[in-house]
Amino acid sequence: MGAVVERHLSGIHAVRATTQLLQRNRAMHPTAGMHEAADFQWWWRSPRRTDEYPQLFWFDDGGPVAAVIATAWGDATALDPLLLPDDDDDRAESVVGRGLEHAAANGIEHVELEAVPDGPVERALLRNGFTPGDGGYVEGWIDAAAVPAVSPIADGYSLQRRTDRTDRPHHYIRRSGADVEARLLQTSLYSPDRDLLVEDDEGDAVASGLFWFDPVTRTGLVEPMRTEDDHQRKGLARHLLTSGLALLVGAGAERVKICWSPDNPPAANLYLDVGFVPDRRTRMFAGPTGGVPG
């Protein structure tokens, strides 16, 4: 590793640098770290007040080696320190501390953070006075060889790809805004062929799932998955998930990741039954950027 320099990037340029960093992470370890490159590309789907925030990166001669990314979620701001798998506690302490300082200098007074238990980032947060709170997510993985056959779809429904429905507004507009498709198409990993929806017999989208494939790392990600309330418990989510997994394996994915909330037993039961294996549960932290949380 050559000399490391700090740089600030914003907008889609920050998304691209984050993608490079997380691909570098995956090249070093098949499952380490909380995030995939596709996570941040999915978050780009809607305009946010952090779009022009000067995101904090560190680069060496080979590209980005660390970052602290701020993402606005409504009134809250998430801060994600991103490290490489071989970074130690001293490196994590430096990155986290600088990230908090940078956020405070740019007017972000309070942040929410997610961390792997007993990892370098969590230990850095604890040393900075943060304490774990409620929340967190379960991360699960499935190997390509374990992906099951596509389950049948219920009568009165059909599976479609976004490429089959380009004559209609995108099915994520209602929840993600009018810019969702244009912004997704700015990213490198979004594929309309793996942007799936289930329609009822009236042509309404009643379930959807987005299946991301990273050809650099041979990794797949399922994000998001949703079935409308009136159409649940009909096997639509299973059909959607197994169809998407088949597409990812067909594209060359060696393993696929999905995350779920422990407070959502139906989702957990589906993912476990399909074959995802829980790897860990993350923990949430929150507090001010300028001092020890109260």
Short mmCIF file of N, CA and C in Angstrom, two decimals, residues 37-130:
data_model
loop_
_atom_site.label_atom_id
_atom_site.label_comp_id
_atom_site.label_asym_id
_atom_site.label_seq_id
_atom_site.Cartn_x
_atom_site.Cartn_y
_atom_site.Cartn_z
N ALA A 37 -21.52 -3.52 -2.53
CA ALA A 37 -21.57 -2.33 -3.38
C ALA A 37 -23.00 -2.00 -3.77
N ALA A 38 -23.80 -3.03 -4.00
CA ALA A 38 -25.19 -2.81 -4.43
C ALA A 38 -26.03 -2.12 -3.37
N ASP A 39 -25.67 -2.25 -2.08
CA ASP A 39 -26.43 -1.55 -1.04
C ASP A 39 -26.44 -0.05 -1.30
N PHE A 40 -25.28 0.51 -1.53
CA PHE A 40 -25.18 1.96 -1.72
C PHE A 40 -25.75 2.38 -3.07
N GLN A 41 -25.70 1.51 -4.05
CA GLN A 41 -26.33 1.82 -5.33
C GLN A 41 -27.86 1.83 -5.17
N TRP A 42 -28.40 0.93 -4.37
CA TRP A 42 -29.84 0.95 -4.09
C TRP A 42 -30.22 2.21 -3.31
N TRP A 43 -29.41 2.63 -2.38
CA TRP A 43 -29.72 3.84 -1.61
C TRP A 43 -29.72 5.09 -2.49
N TRP A 44 -29.05 5.03 -3.62
CA TRP A 44 -29.00 6.17 -4.54
C TRP A 44 -30.34 6.38 -5.25
N ARG A 45 -31.32 5.52 -5.07
CA ARG A 45 -32.55 5.54 -5.86
C ARG A 45 -33.37 6.81 -5.72
N SER A 46 -33.24 7.52 -4.60
CA SER A 46 -34.05 8.70 -4.33
C SER A 46 -33.15 9.88 -3.98
N PRO A 47 -33.52 11.09 -4.37
CA PRO A 47 -32.75 12.27 -3.94
C PRO A 47 -32.74 12.39 -2.42
N ARG A 48 -31.60 12.76 -1.87
CA ARG A 48 -31.45 12.92 -0.43
C ARG A 48 -30.68 14.21 -0.14
N ARG A 49 -30.84 14.72 1.06
CA ARG A 49 -30.13 15.95 1.43
C ARG A 49 -28.63 15.69 1.57
N THR A 50 -28.22 14.42 1.63
CA THR A 50 -26.79 14.10 1.69
C THR A 50 -26.19 13.88 0.30
N ASP A 51 -26.96 14.08 -0.78
CA ASP A 51 -26.41 13.86 -2.12
C ASP A 51 -25.16 14.70 -2.38
N GLU A 52 -25.16 15.93 -1.91
CA GLU A 52 -24.02 16.81 -2.16
C GLU A 52 -23.10 16.93 -0.95
N TYR A 53 -23.34 16.11 0.06
CA TYR A 53 -22.44 16.07 1.21
C TYR A 53 -21.06 15.59 0.75
N PRO A 54 -19.98 16.22 1.24
CA PRO A 54 -18.63 15.80 0.85
C PRO A 54 -18.24 14.49 1.56
N GLN A 55 -18.58 13.38 0.95
CA GLN A 55 -18.30 12.07 1.56
C GLN A 55 -16.80 11.89 1.73
N LEU A 56 -16.44 11.24 2.81
CA LEU A 56 -15.05 11.15 3.24
C LEU A 56 -14.43 9.82 2.79
N PHE A 57 -13.36 9.89 2.02
CA PHE A 57 -12.65 8.71 1.51
C PHE A 57 -11.16 8.82 1.80
N TRP A 58 -10.52 7.66 1.83
CA TRP A 58 -9.07 7.58 1.83
C TRP A 58 -8.66 6.71 0.65
N PHE A 59 -7.69 7.18 -0.12
CA PHE A 59 -7.22 6.48 -1.31
C PHE A 59 -5.73 6.15 -1.18
N ASP A 60 -5.35 4.98 -1.69
CA ASP A 60 -3.94 4.71 -1.95
C ASP A 60 -3.76 4.59 -3.46
N ASP A 61 -2.62 4.10 -3.90
CA ASP A 61 -2.35 4.02 -5.34
C ASP A 61 -3.31 3.08 -6.06
N GLY A 62 -3.93 2.15 -5.33
CA GLY A 62 -4.84 1.20 -5.95
C GLY A 62 -6.29 1.60 -5.92
N GLY A 63 -6.62 2.72 -5.27
CA GLY A 63 -8.00 3.16 -5.19
C GLY A 63 -8.42 3.40 -3.75
N PRO A 64 -9.73 3.45 -3.47
CA PRO A 64 -10.20 3.72 -2.10
C PRO A 64 -9.89 2.57 -1.16
N VAL A 65 -9.46 2.92 0.06
CA VAL A 65 -9.14 1.92 1.08
C VAL A 65 -10.02 2.06 2.32
N ALA A 66 -10.72 3.17 2.45
CA ALA A 66 -11.62 3.38 3.59
C ALA A 66 -12.53 4.55 3.24
N ALA A 67 -13.64 4.62 3.97
CA ALA A 67 -14.59 5.72 3.77
C ALA A 67 -15.49 5.82 4.98
N VAL A 68 -16.11 6.97 5.15
CA VAL A 68 -17.20 7.15 6.11
C VAL A 68 -18.32 7.85 5.33
N ILE A 69 -19.42 7.13 5.08
CA ILE A 69 -20.48 7.59 4.21
C ILE A 69 -21.69 8.02 5.02
N ALA A 70 -22.16 9.24 4.80
CA ALA A 70 -23.36 9.76 5.44
C ALA A 70 -24.54 9.61 4.49
N THR A 71 -25.66 9.07 5.00
CA THR A 71 -26.86 8.87 4.20
C THR A 71 -28.06 9.36 4.98
N ALA A 72 -28.82 10.26 4.39
CA ALA A 72 -30.02 10.79 5.04
C ALA A 72 -31.16 9.80 4.87
N TRP A 73 -31.83 9.50 6.00
CA TRP A 73 -33.03 8.67 6.00
C TRP A 73 -34.10 9.47 6.74
N GLY A 74 -34.91 10.21 5.99
CA GLY A 74 -35.87 11.10 6.64
C GLY A 74 -35.13 12.15 7.43
N ASP A 75 -35.50 12.31 8.69
CA ASP A 75 -34.84 13.30 9.54
C ASP A 75 -33.52 12.80 10.12
N ALA A 76 -33.28 11.49 10.02
CA ALA A 76 -32.08 10.91 10.61
C ALA A 76 -30.96 10.83 9.58
N THR A 77 -29.73 10.71 10.07
CA THR A 77 -28.56 10.52 9.21
C THR A 77 -27.79 9.31 9.68
N ALA A 78 -27.62 8.35 8.78
CA ALA A 78 -26.79 7.18 9.07
C ALA A 78 -25.35 7.47 8.67
N LEU A 79 -24.43 6.99 9.46
CA LEU A 79 -23.01 7.13 9.16
C LEU A 79 -22.41 5.73 9.09
N ASP A 80 -21.81 5.40 7.95
CA ASP A 80 -21.28 4.06 7.73
C ASP A 80 -19.76 4.12 7.54
N PRO A 81 -18.98 3.75 8.57
CA PRO A 81 -17.53 3.61 8.37
C PRO A 81 -17.25 2.32 7.59
N LEU A 82 -16.48 2.44 6.52
CA LEU A 82 -16.16 1.29 5.67
C LEU A 82 -14.66 1.06 5.70
N LEU A 83 -14.27 -0.15 6.09
CA LEU A 83 -12.86 -0.52 6.20
C LEU A 83 -12.60 -1.77 5.37
N LEU A 84 -11.34 -2.11 5.19
CA LEU A 84 -10.97 -3.36 4.54
C LEU A 84 -10.80 -4.45 5.61
N PRO A 85 -10.94 -5.72 5.23
CA PRO A 85 -10.96 -6.80 6.22
C PRO A 85 -9.71 -6.90 7.09
N ASP A 86 -8.55 -6.44 6.61
CA ASP A 86 -7.34 -6.57 7.42
C ASP A 86 -7.03 -5.33 8.24
N ASP A 87 -7.95 -4.36 8.27
CA ASP A 87 -7.71 -3.17 9.09
C ASP A 87 -7.84 -3.50 10.57
N ASP A 88 -6.97 -2.92 11.38
CA ASP A 88 -6.96 -3.23 12.81
C ASP A 88 -7.71 -2.16 13.60
N ASP A 89 -7.68 -2.29 14.93
CA ASP A 89 -8.41 -1.38 15.79
C ASP A 89 -7.89 0.05 15.68
N ASP A 90 -6.60 0.22 15.54
CA ASP A 90 -6.05 1.57 15.42
C ASP A 90 -6.58 2.26 14.16
N ARG A 91 -6.64 1.51 13.07
CA ARG A 91 -7.15 2.07 11.82
C ARG A 91 -8.63 2.41 11.96
N ALA A 92 -9.39 1.53 12.60
CA ALA A 92 -10.81 1.79 12.80
C ALA A 92 -11.02 3.02 13.67
N GLU A 93 -10.23 3.15 14.72
CA GLU A 93 -10.34 4.31 15.62
C GLU A 93 -10.09 5.60 14.84
N SER A 94 -9.09 5.59 13.97
CA SER A 94 -8.77 6.77 13.19
C SER A 94 -9.89 7.13 12.22
N VAL A 95 -10.42 6.12 11.51
CA VAL A 95 -11.46 6.36 10.52
C VAL A 95 -12.75 6.82 11.19
N VAL A 96 -13.16 6.15 12.26
CA VAL A 96 -14.40 6.52 12.95
C VAL A 96 -14.27 7.92 13.54
N GLY A 97 -13.17 8.19 14.22
CA GLY A 97 -12.99 9.51 14.82
C GLY A 97 -12.99 10.62 13.79
N ARG A 98 -12.30 10.41 12.69
CA ARG A 98 -12.28 11.43 11.63
C ARG A 98 -13.66 11.57 11.00
N GLY A 99 -14.38 10.46 10.85
CA GLY A 99 -15.72 10.53 10.27
C GLY A 99 -16.68 11.33 11.14
N LEU A 100 -16.62 11.14 12.44
CA LEU A 100 -17.47 11.91 13.34
C LEU A 100 -17.10 13.39 13.32
N GLU A 101 -15.81 13.67 13.32
CA GLU A 101 -15.34 15.05 13.26
C GLU A 101 -15.80 15.73 11.97
N HIS A 102 -15.68 15.01 10.85
CA HIS A 102 -16.07 15.55 9.54
C HIS A 102 -17.57 15.81 9.49
N ALA A 103 -18.36 14.88 10.03
CA ALA A 103 -19.81 15.07 10.05
C ALA A 103 -20.18 16.31 10.87
N ALA A 104 -19.58 16.45 12.04
CA ALA A 104 -19.87 17.61 12.88
C ALA A 104 -19.50 18.91 12.18
N ALA A 105 -18.37 18.92 11.49
CA ALA A 105 -17.93 20.13 10.79
C ALA A 105 -18.86 20.49 9.64
N ASN A 106 -19.63 19.51 9.14
CA ASN A 106 -20.55 19.75 8.04
C ASN A 106 -22.01 19.83 8.48
N GLY A 107 -22.21 20.11 9.77
CA GLY A 107 -23.54 20.41 10.27
C GLY A 107 -24.38 19.21 10.66
N ILE A 108 -23.81 18.02 10.71
CA ILE A 108 -24.54 16.84 11.16
C ILE A 108 -24.26 16.65 12.64
N GLU A 109 -25.28 16.84 13.45
CA GLU A 109 -25.08 16.84 14.90
C GLU A 109 -25.32 15.48 15.54
N HIS A 110 -26.13 14.65 14.91
CA HIS A 110 -26.52 13.36 15.50
C HIS A 110 -26.50 12.31 14.40
N VAL A 111 -25.99 11.13 14.69
CA VAL A 111 -25.88 10.08 13.68
C VAL A 111 -26.34 8.74 14.25
N GLU A 112 -26.73 7.87 13.33
CA GLU A 112 -27.02 6.48 13.65
C GLU A 112 -26.00 5.61 12.93
N LEU A 113 -25.50 4.60 13.60
CA LEU A 113 -24.46 3.74 13.04
C LEU A 113 -24.82 2.28 13.27
N GLU A 114 -24.42 1.44 12.36
CA GLU A 114 -24.62 -0.01 12.46
C GLU A 114 -23.23 -0.65 12.46
N ALA A 115 -23.06 -1.67 13.28
CA ALA A 115 -21.74 -2.29 13.38
C ALA A 115 -21.86 -3.78 13.62
N VAL A 116 -20.82 -4.50 13.20
CA VAL A 116 -20.70 -5.93 13.48
C VAL A 116 -20.25 -6.10 14.93
N PRO A 117 -20.95 -6.90 15.73
CA PRO A 117 -20.52 -7.09 17.12
C PRO A 117 -19.09 -7.58 17.23
N ASP A 118 -18.36 -6.97 18.16
CA ASP A 118 -16.98 -7.34 18.47
C ASP A 118 -16.01 -7.09 17.32
N GLY A 119 -16.42 -6.28 16.35
CA GLY A 119 -15.52 -5.93 15.26
C GLY A 119 -14.80 -4.63 15.53
N PRO A 120 -13.83 -4.27 14.68
CA PRO A 120 -13.05 -3.04 14.91
C PRO A 120 -13.90 -1.77 14.94
N VAL A 121 -14.93 -1.68 14.08
CA VAL A 121 -15.77 -0.47 14.09
C VAL A 121 -16.55 -0.38 15.39
N GLU A 122 -17.13 -1.48 15.85
CA GLU A 122 -17.86 -1.43 17.11
C GLU A 122 -16.94 -1.05 18.26
N ARG A 123 -15.76 -1.63 18.29
CA ARG A 123 -14.84 -1.28 19.38
C ARG A 123 -14.45 0.20 19.32
N ALA A 124 -14.32 0.75 18.11
CA ALA A 124 -14.02 2.18 17.99
C ALA A 124 -15.20 3.01 18.48
N LEU A 125 -16.41 2.59 18.17
CA LEU A 125 -17.59 3.31 18.65
C LEU A 125 -17.67 3.28 20.17
N LEU A 126 -17.41 2.12 20.76
CA LEU A 126 -17.44 2.02 22.22
C LEU A 126 -16.38 2.92 22.84
N ARG A 127 -15.20 2.99 22.24
CA ARG A 127 -14.15 3.86 22.78
C ARG A 127 -14.49 5.34 22.61
N ASN A 128 -15.39 5.64 21.64
CA ASN A 128 -15.83 7.02 21.45
C ASN A 128 -17.08 7.35 22.27
N GLY A 129 -17.47 6.46 23.17
CA GLY A 129 -18.56 6.75 24.10
C GLY A 129 -19.92 6.30 23.66
N PHE A 130 -20.04 5.66 22.50
CA PHE A 130 -21.34 5.17 22.05
C PHE A 130 -21.69 3.86 22.77
#
